[in-house]
Each structure stands twice: as structure tokens, then as C-alpha cells.
């Protein structure tokens, strides 16, 4: 048990009524349902990343200049951040299954608009809405935590999060390969079809969960800032993951630039295949969940941060070696995924009535860290090449490690 678990009163476990309580829902959380939720997380979160390697194709087709084509990615990210703040907290207010299904149906509509949009304004609007509605993934993860027994909550969250990370890592190579064969519009059209299938599946297999809270939507949003200020565990885990995700985004934004130039000269397809190598990092998520369930969150956090910092020394040495760059990506991805699962397990243990809001705060803030890492990547590579990229990348988890050391000054484990 972690310190925050020990601090929880016995009544902290949620008992939604009149629908089945979470305790009674435990037997229904089969391995097949966990796998299906993991797959759903992967295919939903992939929508945020499909356009990133396709900007050069999308821009001319819809009338965007090279200088403004990056708005496709930016608006999707901004939309996702907005959805985290505006939609995900509704999981503490509205019936969860219906919320997930309605949000997925909205994703379908946004993807279809993107697939046929003839103008820049329409496509950019669709990009923003794709980001907003793709937060359905952050409704599924807390729901899985609600359904899981306390003793195995970390393992369940880890298994579901492995699907999410696979979606992040596979989205770019998959969209590149589809666009290479069928054109970029097919990426969004095919994703819309997949989303329809998962909306139907989620409607059929997810149990109902109606939160006991009866506050207004305005009060729900107003509580976000108070939760962050009053919850030290949430603060600490958010700082750790913000540093880690900034490093993650910086690496995976800059390494294609390195691979496209000398001495590698990889094609778009070659870069896509390289990105597939990082998918193995998702395998660490279930392990991280089991570690958290055993109460080893504190040492595992230090290990994850150190592994991410080490990855950039490997990346620096791998400037001329694809093998070392692959190793660096694996180390980084494993560290980031491990720390994410440890963090979610910690904040989900603080109480069911605030779980969706805490998840929204956690995700929204570290997502901003990822956006900062992406922005720094292009600038650092353009100005100084690979070396400054690796030093900046190392600095992010190093800052996290320095903050982590303050845990040993009489503070409770996070």
C-alpha cells in the first residue's frame, strides 16, 4: 500500500446508486473487457497524432501555406487541452457510459469532416474538434479505475494505459503508411469507421456508472483549481509527468529530423518503421501497475526518471547509429509510461468522487509540457543540431529527479 492508500478512509470506495456499485462491478471486469478498453484508448488517442507526419500533404490540398500548415497539429493539440478541461470532468457528474459513447460519436463527425474538407478553415475547425472529442480516452481510463478492485487497480490502469501509449506511438507510422498507399484523406475516413465500431462496442460492453455528486457544471469546473492547490500528491505527480512528457515529445519530434538527413537519409516510410520500434515501451505499463499495487511507487518513480535522463545520453552517443537511437527511444518510452501509470495509480487512490477531475488536471498540465517539448525540438535542432536537443531532453527528467529528491525530506510517498 502506498501512503495515500493507507490514508484513505474505508468509506472512500464509491458506491453509485441506483446502478450497481463498483464493488459489485469487480467480477464484470474481465480480461477481455480490459483488453477492449485498452484497444479503445489506443485507437481514440491516435486521432490526435495522425496529422503530424501528414502536414506536408494536407497543407497544399486544403490551401494552407507552408508557414501556416503546422496549425493542423497545433489546433488538434489545443482542442485536446480544451476537451481535458471542459469535458473530462463531466465524468464526476454524468453517467459515464453514455458520456463516452456520445463523445465517440462526436469524434466520428469531426473525422468525417476532416476527410472531405475542401478548405483550410473547415479542415482546421475539424482538427480542433478532433482534439476536443478525442478526450474520450481520458473518460475510459478513470472508468477502468472505478471498476477495478483496490488491490489490482494499478495493474488494470497499467493494462489500459499500455493501449493508450501504443496508440500514441503507432499513430504516426500508421498514418504515414496509409497516406502513402491511399492518400491522406483515407486516414481520417478509415479512423471514422473504426470509431463507429468502438462506439457500438462501448455501448454494449461498458457497465453504467452514475456518479453520486450533484454539483452544477460551473461548480465542477470551478473546483479544478482548488483540487490542484489542495492535493500535494496531484501536484507532485503532475510535475514529474510534465517533465517526462516534455522529454518524450521533444525526442519524437526531433528524431525524424535527424533521420531524414545525413548520415541516415531515411524516407518517410523508413522513419515510420523506426517509430514502430518505440511501441515496445508500452509493455512496461502492466508491470508499472503491479509495482504500484505493491506499494513501491516511490523507488519506481526515481527509477523511471533516471531511465528517461539516461536515454538522452544514449541518444547523444547514437547520433550516427540507428541502433542506439532505437535503444534511446525504448528507454525513454519505458520511463515515461512507467511514470504515467504510477502517477495515475496514485491520484486515482485519492477518492472516486474527484477521480475524473484529477485525471483532467493531471493530463491537461503534462500535455502542455509535451507541447513545449515539441516546440523546443524544432527550434533546437534548427539552431544547433542534435547535441542541444539531447541536452534539453536530458534537462527535463533531470529537473524531475531534483524535485523527486525532496520526497526524502520527511514528505509522504507520492
XYZ file of C-alpha atoms in Angstrom:
414
model
C 0.000 0.000 0.000
C 1.150 3.492 -0.764
C 0.961 6.231 1.858
C -2.057 7.789 0.243
C -3.812 4.417 0.158
C -3.247 3.998 3.909
C -4.638 7.488 4.463
C -7.902 6.725 2.688
C -10.877 6.080 4.942
C -12.744 2.828 4.388
C -15.693 4.778 3.010
C -13.639 6.223 0.133
C -14.688 3.434 -2.231
C -17.512 4.658 -4.459
C -20.984 3.068 -4.358
C -23.014 4.582 -7.189
C -26.761 4.123 -6.869
C -29.204 3.016 -8.023
C -26.917 1.361 -10.537
C -24.556 -1.461 -9.490
C -21.874 -0.443 -7.048
C -18.232 -0.573 -8.024
C -17.665 -3.454 -5.670
C -20.340 -5.477 -7.411
C -18.853 -4.492 -10.773
C -15.493 -6.076 -9.993
C -16.347 -9.547 -11.321
C -17.517 -7.969 -14.591
C -14.052 -6.507 -15.222
C -12.813 -9.470 -17.215
C -9.539 -9.643 -19.064
C -11.381 -9.309 -22.351
C -13.067 -6.096 -21.185
C -9.750 -4.646 -20.007
C -8.212 -5.549 -23.378
C -11.104 -3.949 -25.235
C -10.793 -0.757 -23.183
C -7.041 -0.699 -23.863
C -7.670 -1.046 -27.600
C -10.292 1.692 -27.449
C -7.830 4.006 -25.707
C -5.240 3.327 -28.388
C -7.450 3.965 -31.397
C -9.024 7.076 -29.856
C -5.805 8.768 -28.765
C -4.250 8.034 -32.170
C -6.605 10.619 -33.696
C -4.547 13.383 -32.081
C -1.361 12.275 -33.830
C -2.444 11.106 -37.288
C -1.946 14.513 -38.904
C 1.563 15.182 -37.581
C 3.513 13.375 -40.338
C 0.966 14.433 -42.997
C 1.188 18.212 -42.656
C 3.211 18.477 -45.867
C 0.428 16.693 -47.754
C -2.583 18.278 -46.057
C -1.412 21.904 -46.306
C -1.324 22.228 -50.125
C -4.504 20.173 -50.528
C -6.654 22.486 -48.405
C -4.904 25.742 -49.253
C -2.612 26.245 -46.259
C 0.756 27.891 -46.846
C 3.916 26.190 -45.544
C 4.104 28.814 -42.800
C 0.600 28.044 -41.518
C 0.377 24.291 -42.194
C 1.550 23.497 -38.659
C -1.789 24.916 -37.429
C -3.239 21.499 -38.261
C -1.228 19.961 -35.418
C -1.447 22.960 -33.111
C -5.228 23.229 -33.237
C -5.641 19.500 -32.609
C -3.462 19.818 -29.510
C -5.286 22.947 -28.349
C -8.588 21.153 -28.846
C -7.402 18.188 -26.803
C -6.351 20.502 -23.978
C -9.738 22.219 -24.092
C -11.524 18.878 -24.000
C -9.494 17.769 -20.977
C -10.661 20.796 -19.022
C -14.205 21.146 -20.354
C -15.366 17.559 -20.985
C -13.357 15.082 -18.892
C -14.542 16.483 -15.518
C -18.085 15.552 -16.568
C -17.135 12.014 -15.577
C -17.722 13.139 -11.971
C -21.187 14.439 -12.870
C -22.800 12.446 -15.708
C -23.409 8.760 -16.328
C -20.055 7.536 -17.639
C -21.021 5.046 -20.349
C -23.332 7.482 -22.091
C -20.700 10.216 -21.835
C -18.090 8.004 -23.504
C -20.408 6.915 -26.324
C -21.670 10.425 -27.105
C -18.111 11.752 -27.167
C -17.009 8.962 -29.524
C -19.911 9.719 -31.864
C -18.803 13.340 -31.914
C -15.312 12.176 -32.867
C -16.788 10.324 -35.845
C -18.443 13.507 -37.103
C -15.227 15.538 -36.755
C -13.168 12.890 -38.576
C -15.640 12.729 -41.464
C -15.492 16.498 -41.872
C -11.689 16.334 -41.939
C -11.810 13.574 -44.555
C -13.811 15.666 -47.026
C -12.974 19.272 -46.037
C -12.210 21.293 -49.200
C -10.982 24.446 -47.466
C -8.420 25.365 -44.841
C -10.969 26.911 -42.471
C -13.182 23.823 -42.487
C -10.260 21.444 -42.047
C -8.780 23.474 -39.178
C -12.162 23.546 -37.460
C -12.392 19.779 -37.832
C -8.847 19.416 -36.446
C -9.801 21.379 -33.344
C -12.923 19.257 -32.834
C -10.973 16.023 -33.329
C -8.773 17.120 -30.437
C -11.728 18.103 -28.246
C -13.628 14.849 -28.735
C -10.610 12.528 -28.533
C -10.596 13.123 -24.777
C -12.980 10.159 -24.648
C -9.822 8.208 -23.888
C -9.450 10.131 -20.621
C -13.000 9.173 -19.707
C -12.251 5.489 -20.231
C -9.149 5.331 -18.022
C -10.834 6.650 -14.844
C -13.815 4.399 -15.576
C -11.482 1.394 -15.643
C -10.063 2.546 -12.302
C -13.601 2.813 -10.875
C -14.380 -0.720 -11.979
C -11.157 -2.262 -10.675
C -10.784 -3.690 -7.156
C -8.442 -1.637 -4.987
C -5.874 -4.431 -4.758
C -5.405 -4.614 -8.537
C -6.261 -1.063 -9.585
C -2.708 -0.246 -10.630
C -2.479 -3.368 -12.775
C -5.767 -2.571 -14.521
C -4.783 1.054 -15.139
C -1.412 -0.122 -16.445
C -3.009 -2.553 -18.866
C -5.390 0.103 -20.205
C -2.612 2.688 -20.433
C -0.469 0.296 -22.466
C -3.112 0.576 -25.171
C -3.011 4.358 -24.950
C 0.762 4.511 -25.365
C 0.632 2.086 -28.292
C -1.887 4.404 -29.926
C 0.418 7.387 -29.452
C 3.451 5.565 -30.788
C 1.767 3.797 -33.700
C -0.400 6.682 -34.931
C 2.358 8.444 -36.878
C 3.753 5.407 -38.727
C 0.275 4.038 -39.425
C -0.958 7.341 -40.865
C 2.206 7.637 -42.964
C 1.765 4.152 -44.406
C -1.958 4.624 -45.141
C -1.357 8.002 -46.753
C 1.430 6.528 -48.857
C -0.962 3.923 -50.260
C -4.427 5.528 -50.206
C -3.893 9.250 -49.701
C -4.120 11.379 -46.575
C -7.921 11.736 -46.603
C -8.243 7.962 -46.225
C -6.534 8.206 -42.821
C -9.409 10.253 -41.403
C -12.105 8.306 -43.221
C -10.844 4.942 -42.011
C -10.472 6.253 -38.486
C -14.113 7.414 -38.557
C -15.200 3.880 -39.465
C -13.133 2.451 -36.609
C -14.628 4.990 -34.183
C -18.155 3.911 -35.164
C -17.248 0.329 -34.341
C -15.825 1.226 -30.953
C -18.769 3.472 -30.083
C -21.086 0.495 -30.673
C -18.822 -1.813 -28.668
C -18.526 0.580 -25.742
C -22.321 0.959 -25.685
C -22.693 -2.804 -25.486
C -19.936 -3.828 -23.054
C -19.360 -0.961 -20.631
C -21.368 -1.033 -17.412
C -23.294 2.025 -16.343
C -21.750 4.219 -13.673
C -23.617 7.215 -12.335
C -21.569 9.464 -10.017
C -23.104 10.347 -6.679
C -22.137 14.036 -6.984
C -24.915 16.507 -7.775
C -22.981 19.757 -8.257
C -23.503 22.028 -11.253
C -21.197 22.068 -14.259
C -19.912 25.511 -13.304
C -19.107 24.377 -9.785
C -17.393 21.298 -11.212
C -15.059 23.404 -13.354
C -14.518 25.873 -10.529
C -13.266 23.073 -8.297
C -10.347 22.182 -10.590
C -8.028 24.880 -9.305
C -8.884 24.113 -5.664
C -8.177 20.422 -6.203
C -4.732 21.186 -7.580
C -3.874 23.621 -4.781
C -5.121 21.323 -2.013
C -3.744 17.995 -3.246
C 0.041 17.629 -2.811
C 0.105 14.171 -4.378
C -1.563 15.534 -7.517
C 0.898 18.426 -7.630
C 3.916 16.159 -7.323
C 2.787 13.556 -9.839
C 1.866 16.314 -12.313
C 5.327 17.876 -12.094
C 7.009 14.510 -12.674
C 4.916 13.636 -15.704
C 5.090 17.131 -17.189
C 8.883 16.864 -17.285
C 8.726 13.350 -18.689
C 6.208 14.126 -21.411
C 8.142 17.217 -22.457
C 11.191 14.979 -22.966
C 9.084 12.389 -24.799
C 7.607 14.945 -27.213
C 10.966 16.581 -27.801
C 12.618 13.286 -28.738
C 9.915 12.006 -31.061
C 9.530 15.382 -32.752
C 13.250 15.861 -33.370
C 14.461 12.345 -34.182
C 12.644 12.261 -37.582
C 14.554 15.428 -38.497
C 17.811 13.671 -37.659
C 16.873 10.504 -39.542
C 15.864 12.420 -42.680
C 19.319 13.980 -43.009
C 22.882 12.714 -43.161
C 24.088 10.084 -42.482
C 20.755 8.209 -42.476
C 18.685 9.797 -45.287
C 15.634 7.732 -44.365
C 12.463 8.052 -46.416
C 9.058 8.776 -44.871
C 8.397 5.046 -44.833
C 11.759 4.368 -43.164
C 11.053 6.952 -40.462
C 7.634 5.372 -39.931
C 9.242 1.965 -39.416
C 11.738 3.486 -36.983
C 8.847 4.911 -34.950
C 7.373 1.423 -34.667
C 10.387 0.387 -32.600
C 9.249 2.583 -29.742
C 5.988 0.676 -29.396
C 7.710 -1.932 -27.234
C 7.819 0.672 -24.475
C 4.113 0.053 -23.889
C 4.944 -3.372 -22.446
C 6.160 -1.768 -19.232
C 2.735 -0.338 -18.310
C 1.242 -3.504 -16.747
C 4.495 -4.046 -14.844
C 4.345 -0.491 -13.505
C 0.768 -1.075 -12.376
C 1.759 -4.180 -10.405
C 4.671 -2.288 -8.860
C 2.293 0.451 -7.706
C -0.147 -2.104 -6.285
C 2.688 -3.479 -4.138
C 3.437 -0.064 -2.660
C 6.733 0.529 -4.480
C 5.677 3.783 -6.121
C 8.460 5.918 -4.617
C 11.511 3.876 -5.749
C 9.886 3.112 -9.103
C 9.371 6.821 -9.711
C 13.066 7.532 -9.190
C 13.967 4.653 -11.490
C 11.643 5.920 -14.241
C 13.017 9.458 -14.066
C 16.606 8.208 -14.100
C 15.896 5.925 -17.069
C 14.495 8.853 -19.058
C 17.517 11.013 -18.229
C 19.886 8.184 -19.252
C 18.088 7.775 -22.568
C 19.360 11.148 -23.764
C 22.977 10.201 -23.121
C 22.345 7.133 -25.264
C 20.671 9.365 -27.867
C 23.672 11.702 -27.887
C 26.012 8.782 -28.492
C 23.650 7.489 -31.184
C 23.840 10.484 -33.488
C 25.329 8.197 -36.135
C 23.773 4.887 -35.029
C 20.186 3.815 -35.611
C 20.600 1.000 -33.083
C 21.484 3.440 -30.296
C 18.655 5.767 -31.304
C 16.239 2.840 -31.090
C 17.613 1.971 -27.634
C 17.266 5.586 -26.518
C 13.659 5.683 -27.686
C 12.862 2.448 -25.842
C 14.427 3.651 -22.582
C 12.577 6.955 -22.822
C 9.237 5.384 -23.686
C 9.506 2.869 -20.844
C 10.370 5.588 -18.348
C 7.534 7.846 -19.484
C 4.967 5.059 -19.486
C 6.054 3.736 -16.095
C 5.858 7.166 -14.517
C 2.452 7.861 -16.071
C 0.934 4.682 -14.662
C 2.498 5.259 -11.238
C 1.055 8.764 -11.242
C -2.422 7.713 -12.265
C -2.473 4.923 -9.696
C -1.520 7.458 -7.011
C -4.125 10.085 -7.867
C -6.891 7.542 -8.519
C -6.387 6.275 -4.970
C -7.341 9.658 -3.510
C -11.081 9.108 -3.928
C -13.645 8.174 -6.543
C -15.705 11.357 -6.287
C -12.898 13.516 -7.749
C -11.192 10.951 -9.964
C -12.228 12.358 -13.355
C -11.355 15.922 -12.383
C -7.960 14.941 -11.029
C -7.270 12.987 -14.185
C -8.246 16.049 -16.246
C -5.847 18.288 -14.298
C -3.026 15.755 -14.486
C -3.406 15.189 -18.211
C -4.015 18.808 -19.198
C -0.903 20.116 -17.444
C 1.517 17.473 -18.628
C 0.065 17.739 -22.119
C 1.180 21.378 -22.061
C 4.632 20.084 -21.176
C 4.508 17.892 -24.254
C 3.561 20.860 -26.419
C 6.522 22.809 -25.006
C 8.854 19.899 -25.762
C 7.639 19.705 -29.349
C 8.084 23.439 -29.845
C 11.616 23.386 -28.438
C 12.588 20.379 -30.556
C 12.298 22.067 -33.937
C 13.986 25.258 -32.782
C 16.869 23.484 -31.027
C 17.537 21.191 -33.981
C 17.424 24.058 -36.483
C 19.792 26.186 -34.430
C 22.303 23.656 -33.143
C 21.524 20.202 -34.468
C 21.258 17.037 -32.404
C 23.513 17.952 -29.456
C 21.365 20.758 -27.986
C 18.290 18.584 -28.482
C 19.785 15.861 -26.304
C 20.886 18.311 -23.604
C 17.445 19.910 -23.418
C 15.890 16.461 -23.391
C 18.135 15.413 -20.506
C 17.268 18.585 -18.578
C 13.560 17.753 -18.355
C 13.808 14.454 -16.418
C 16.784 15.848 -14.505
C 14.527 18.617 -13.165
C 12.007 15.949 -12.264
C 14.702 13.995 -10.421
C 15.728 17.044 -8.413
C 12.121 17.575 -7.361
C 11.812 13.864 -6.603
C 14.667 14.120 -4.105
C 12.520 16.408 -1.972
C 10.329 13.382 -1.223
C 13.015 12.216 1.176
C 12.722 15.285 3.402
C 10.018 13.828 5.568
C 7.314 14.019 2.925
C 4.916 11.138 2.256
C 5.488 8.946 -0.782
C 3.573 10.014 -3.853
